[in-house]
C-alpha positions as a Python dict, from the first residue, in 0.01 Angstrom:
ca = {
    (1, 'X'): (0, 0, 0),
    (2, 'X'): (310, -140, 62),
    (3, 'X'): (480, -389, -231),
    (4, 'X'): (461, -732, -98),
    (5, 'X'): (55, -574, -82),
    (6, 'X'): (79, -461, -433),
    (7, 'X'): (206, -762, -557),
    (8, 'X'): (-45, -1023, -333),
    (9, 'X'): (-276, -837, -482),
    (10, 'X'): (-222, -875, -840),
    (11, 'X'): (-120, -1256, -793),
    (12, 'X'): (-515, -1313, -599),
    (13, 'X'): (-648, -1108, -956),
    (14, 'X'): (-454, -1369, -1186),
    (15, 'X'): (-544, -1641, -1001),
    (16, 'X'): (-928, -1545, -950),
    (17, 'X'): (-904, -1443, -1394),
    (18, 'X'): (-775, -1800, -1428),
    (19, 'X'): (-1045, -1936, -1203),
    (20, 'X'): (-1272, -1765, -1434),
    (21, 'X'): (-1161, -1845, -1737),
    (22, 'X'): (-1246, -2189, -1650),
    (23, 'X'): (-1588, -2123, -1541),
    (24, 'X'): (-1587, -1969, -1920),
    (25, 'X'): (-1415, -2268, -2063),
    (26, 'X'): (-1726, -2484, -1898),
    (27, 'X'): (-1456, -2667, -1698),
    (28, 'X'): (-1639, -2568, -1359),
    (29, 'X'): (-1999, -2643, -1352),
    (30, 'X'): (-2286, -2507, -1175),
    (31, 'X'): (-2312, -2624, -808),
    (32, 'X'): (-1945, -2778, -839),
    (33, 'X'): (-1787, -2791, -500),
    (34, 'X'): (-1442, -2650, -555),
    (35, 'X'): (-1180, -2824, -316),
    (36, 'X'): (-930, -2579, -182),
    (37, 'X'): (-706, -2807, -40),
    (38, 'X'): (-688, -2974, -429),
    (39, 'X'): (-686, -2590, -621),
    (40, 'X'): (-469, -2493, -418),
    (41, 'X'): (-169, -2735, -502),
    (42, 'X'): (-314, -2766, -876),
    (43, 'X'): (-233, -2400, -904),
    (44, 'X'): (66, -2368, -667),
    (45, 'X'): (-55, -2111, -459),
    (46, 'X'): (-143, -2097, -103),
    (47, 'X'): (-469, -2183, 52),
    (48, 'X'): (-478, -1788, 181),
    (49, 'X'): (-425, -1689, -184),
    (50, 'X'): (-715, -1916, -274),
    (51, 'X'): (-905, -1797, -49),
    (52, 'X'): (-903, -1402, -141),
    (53, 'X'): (-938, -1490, -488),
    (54, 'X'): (-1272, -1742, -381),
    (55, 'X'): (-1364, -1385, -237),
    (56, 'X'): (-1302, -1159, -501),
    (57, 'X'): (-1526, -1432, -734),
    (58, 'X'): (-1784, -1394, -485),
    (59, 'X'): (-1860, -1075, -491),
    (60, 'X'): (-1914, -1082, -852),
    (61, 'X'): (-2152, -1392, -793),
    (62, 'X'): (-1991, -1632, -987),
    (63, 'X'): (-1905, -1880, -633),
    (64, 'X'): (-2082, -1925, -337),
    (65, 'X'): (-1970, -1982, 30),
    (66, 'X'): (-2166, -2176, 248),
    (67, 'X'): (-2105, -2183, 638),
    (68, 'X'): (-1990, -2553, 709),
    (69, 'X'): (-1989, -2705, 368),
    (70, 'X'): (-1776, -2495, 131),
    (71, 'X'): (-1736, -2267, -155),
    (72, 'X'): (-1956, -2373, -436),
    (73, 'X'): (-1960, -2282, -801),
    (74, 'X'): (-2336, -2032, -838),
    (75, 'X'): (-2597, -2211, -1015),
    (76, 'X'): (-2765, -1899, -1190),
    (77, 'X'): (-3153, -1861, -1087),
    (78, 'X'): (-3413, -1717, -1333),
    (79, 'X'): (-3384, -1400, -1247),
    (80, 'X'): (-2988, -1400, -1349),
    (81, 'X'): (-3093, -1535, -1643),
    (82, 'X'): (-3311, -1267, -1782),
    (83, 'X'): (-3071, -1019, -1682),
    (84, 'X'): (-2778, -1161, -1845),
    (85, 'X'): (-2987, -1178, -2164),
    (86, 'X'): (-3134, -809, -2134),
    (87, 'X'): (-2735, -707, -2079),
    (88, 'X'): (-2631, -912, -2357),
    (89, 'X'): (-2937, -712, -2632),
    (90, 'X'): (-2820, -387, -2529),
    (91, 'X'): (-2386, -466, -2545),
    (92, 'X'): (-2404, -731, -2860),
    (93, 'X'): (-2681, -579, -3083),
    (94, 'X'): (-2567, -238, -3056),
    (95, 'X'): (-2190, -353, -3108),
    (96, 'X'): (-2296, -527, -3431),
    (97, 'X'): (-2505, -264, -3535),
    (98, 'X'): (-2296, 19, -3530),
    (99, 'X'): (-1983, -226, -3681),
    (100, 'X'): (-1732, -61, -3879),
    (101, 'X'): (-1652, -252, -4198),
    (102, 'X'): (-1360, -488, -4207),
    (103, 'X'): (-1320, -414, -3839),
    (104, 'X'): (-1068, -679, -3722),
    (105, 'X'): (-1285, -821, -3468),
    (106, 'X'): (-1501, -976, -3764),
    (107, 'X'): (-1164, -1198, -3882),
    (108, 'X'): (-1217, -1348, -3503),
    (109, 'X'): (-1610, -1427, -3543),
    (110, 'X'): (-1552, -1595, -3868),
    (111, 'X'): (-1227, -1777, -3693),
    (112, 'X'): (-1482, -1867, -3390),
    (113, 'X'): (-1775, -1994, -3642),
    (114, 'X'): (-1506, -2229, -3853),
    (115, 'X'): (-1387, -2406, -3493),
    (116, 'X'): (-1761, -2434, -3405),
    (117, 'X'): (-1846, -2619, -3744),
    (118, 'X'): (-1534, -2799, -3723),
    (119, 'X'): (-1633, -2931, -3351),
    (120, 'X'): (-1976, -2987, -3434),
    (121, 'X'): (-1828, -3261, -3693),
    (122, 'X'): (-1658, -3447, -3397),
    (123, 'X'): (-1981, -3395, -3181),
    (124, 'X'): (-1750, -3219, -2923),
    (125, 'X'): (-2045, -2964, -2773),
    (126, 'X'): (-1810, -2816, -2492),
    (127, 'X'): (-1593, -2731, -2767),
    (128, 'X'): (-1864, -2549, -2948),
    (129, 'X'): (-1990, -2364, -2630),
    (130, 'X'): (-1571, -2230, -2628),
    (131, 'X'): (-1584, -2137, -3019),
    (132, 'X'): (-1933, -1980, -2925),
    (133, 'X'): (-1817, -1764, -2608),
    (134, 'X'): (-1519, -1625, -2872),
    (135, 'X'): (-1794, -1534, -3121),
    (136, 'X'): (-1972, -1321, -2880),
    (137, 'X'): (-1656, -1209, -2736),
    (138, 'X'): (-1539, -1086, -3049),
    (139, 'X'): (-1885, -882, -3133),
    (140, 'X'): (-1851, -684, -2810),
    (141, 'X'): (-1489, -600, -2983),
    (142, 'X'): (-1669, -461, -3236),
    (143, 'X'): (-1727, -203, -2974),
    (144, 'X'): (-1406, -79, -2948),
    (145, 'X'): (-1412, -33, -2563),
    (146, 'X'): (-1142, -177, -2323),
    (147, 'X'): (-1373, -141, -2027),
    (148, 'X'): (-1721, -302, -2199),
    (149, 'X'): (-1475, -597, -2338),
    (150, 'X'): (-1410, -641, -1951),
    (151, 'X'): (-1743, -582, -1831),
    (152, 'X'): (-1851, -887, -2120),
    (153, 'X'): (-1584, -1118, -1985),
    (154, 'X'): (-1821, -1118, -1624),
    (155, 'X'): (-2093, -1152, -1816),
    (156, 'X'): (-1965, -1400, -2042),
    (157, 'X'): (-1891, -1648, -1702),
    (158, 'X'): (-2185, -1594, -1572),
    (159, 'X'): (-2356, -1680, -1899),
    (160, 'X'): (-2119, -2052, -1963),
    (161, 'X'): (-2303, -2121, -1600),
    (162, 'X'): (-2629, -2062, -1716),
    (163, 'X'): (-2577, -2298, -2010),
    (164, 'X'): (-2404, -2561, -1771),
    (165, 'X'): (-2796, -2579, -1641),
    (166, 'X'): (-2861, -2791, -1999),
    (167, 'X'): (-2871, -3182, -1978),
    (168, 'X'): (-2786, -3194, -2305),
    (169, 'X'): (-2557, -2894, -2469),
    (170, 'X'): (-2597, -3036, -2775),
    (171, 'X'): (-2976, -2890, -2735),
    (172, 'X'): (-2824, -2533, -2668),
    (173, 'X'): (-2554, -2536, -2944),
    (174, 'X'): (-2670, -2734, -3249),
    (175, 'X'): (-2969, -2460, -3368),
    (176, 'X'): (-2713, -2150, -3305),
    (177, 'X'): (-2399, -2244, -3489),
    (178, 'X'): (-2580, -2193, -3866),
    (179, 'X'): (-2753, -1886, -3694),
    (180, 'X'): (-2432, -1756, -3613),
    (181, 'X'): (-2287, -1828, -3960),
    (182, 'X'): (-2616, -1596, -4066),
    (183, 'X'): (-2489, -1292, -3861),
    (184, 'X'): (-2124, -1348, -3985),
    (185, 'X'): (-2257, -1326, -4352),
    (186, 'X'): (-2501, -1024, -4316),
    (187, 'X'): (-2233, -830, -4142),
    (188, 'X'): (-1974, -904, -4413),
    (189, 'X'): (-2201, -851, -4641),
    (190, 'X'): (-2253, -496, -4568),
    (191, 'X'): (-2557, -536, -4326),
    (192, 'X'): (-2481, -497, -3972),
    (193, 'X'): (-2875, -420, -3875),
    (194, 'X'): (-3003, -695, -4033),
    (195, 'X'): (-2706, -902, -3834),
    (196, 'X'): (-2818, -720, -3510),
    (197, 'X'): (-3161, -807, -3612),
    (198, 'X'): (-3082, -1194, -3635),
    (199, 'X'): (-2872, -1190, -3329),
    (200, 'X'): (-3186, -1026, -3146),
    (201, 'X'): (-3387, -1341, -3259),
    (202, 'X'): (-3155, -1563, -3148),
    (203, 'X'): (-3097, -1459, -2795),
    (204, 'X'): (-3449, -1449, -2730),
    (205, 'X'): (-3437, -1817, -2861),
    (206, 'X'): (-3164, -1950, -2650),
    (207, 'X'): (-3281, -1762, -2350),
    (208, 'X'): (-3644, -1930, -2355),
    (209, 'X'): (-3434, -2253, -2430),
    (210, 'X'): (-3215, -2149, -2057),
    (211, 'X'): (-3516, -2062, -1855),
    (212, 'X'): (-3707, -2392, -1978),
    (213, 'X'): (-3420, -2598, -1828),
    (214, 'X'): (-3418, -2412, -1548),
    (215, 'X'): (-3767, -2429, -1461),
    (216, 'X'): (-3772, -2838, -1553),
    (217, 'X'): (-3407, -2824, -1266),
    (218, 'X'): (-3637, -2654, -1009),
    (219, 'X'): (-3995, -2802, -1068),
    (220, 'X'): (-4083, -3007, -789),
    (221, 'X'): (-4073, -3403, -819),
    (222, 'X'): (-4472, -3479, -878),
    (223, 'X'): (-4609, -3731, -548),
    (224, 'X'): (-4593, -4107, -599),
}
């Protein structure tokens, strides 16, 4: 590969990571028709550019391209849904069962918890989805693994769409922030089962709370 490659290359990767990192931040919402003619002078880059990196966010199903109408942001099904939840059991629990004590990452989930109470106080829910997405973040860096930290952050993007399905975050959010004070606490108390054990709880929770918005999004509009 020749350098102007090598270096189009890493420029489409930034520019697809920062297109992700707002689908994290909940700043692109499921079913949002992205505008390449408007990205593309937002970010400075060309519409080519754009385009490879609308490709490259494709094929890891966080956009959509329809023939005719666009690229769109993927509105996760129920099927996604489960599946992010089944990854999340087997990458969180195990992370914060098998935490070291004092591990640094804990420092960052008590950091994550504060901003969530904090935004809670000034009913700003997208800013306690953020402070939530760096809690979990920062119990997969429990882990210790480069590559499962990466592997979470497409997981985590796929997850801020699935709770961009909720009317109302403030239905999503409110219950977990005390539960995830509750995992913070058994954890630095010594306890990382019984933290992995309350973080088991709670996904199942806010997964049944997911796939009941979902099905209420996709339930047919009764005859009048």
């Amino acid at each position: 590969m020749s350098a102007p490659d090598i270096a189009l290359s890493a420029l489409t990767g930034r520019l697809a990571e920062r297109l992700r990192d707002r689908i994290i931040a909940g700043e692109l919402l499921p079913g949002q028709r992205l505008s390449e003619n408007a990205l593309a002078a937002e970010l400075s880059v060309s519409r080519n550019t754009l385009r490879e990196a609308f490709r490259l966010l494709t094929k890891d199903g966080l956009l959509r391209h329809e023939p005719h109408r666009g690229v769109f942001v993927t509105t996760p099904d129920h099927a996604a849904v489960i599946d992010i939840y089944r990854v999340r059991r087997l990458v969180e629990c195990r992370a914060l069962a098998g935490a070291e004590p004092r591990h640094p990452a804990i420092a960052r989930m008590r950091s994550a918890v504060e901003r969530a109470e904090a935004a809670r106080e000034r009913a700003d829910w997208q800013g306690v989805g953020s402070a939530n997405m760096a809690f979990h973040a920062a119990i997969v860096d429990l882990a210790d693994s480069a590559r499962l930290a990466v592997f979470y952050a497409q997981v985590a993007a796929e997850l801020r769409l699935a709770f961009g399905l909720l009317d109302t975050p403030e239905a999503l959010h409110a219950p977990f922030i005390d539960g995830n004070r509750a995992i913070l606490e058994a954890l630095e108390a010594g306890r990382p089962r019984d933290a992995a054990d309350l973080l088991d709880a709670y996904l199942g929770r806010a997964e049944r709370i997911i796939l009941g918005a979902l099905s209420r999004r996709t339930a047919p509009s009764p005859a009048v």
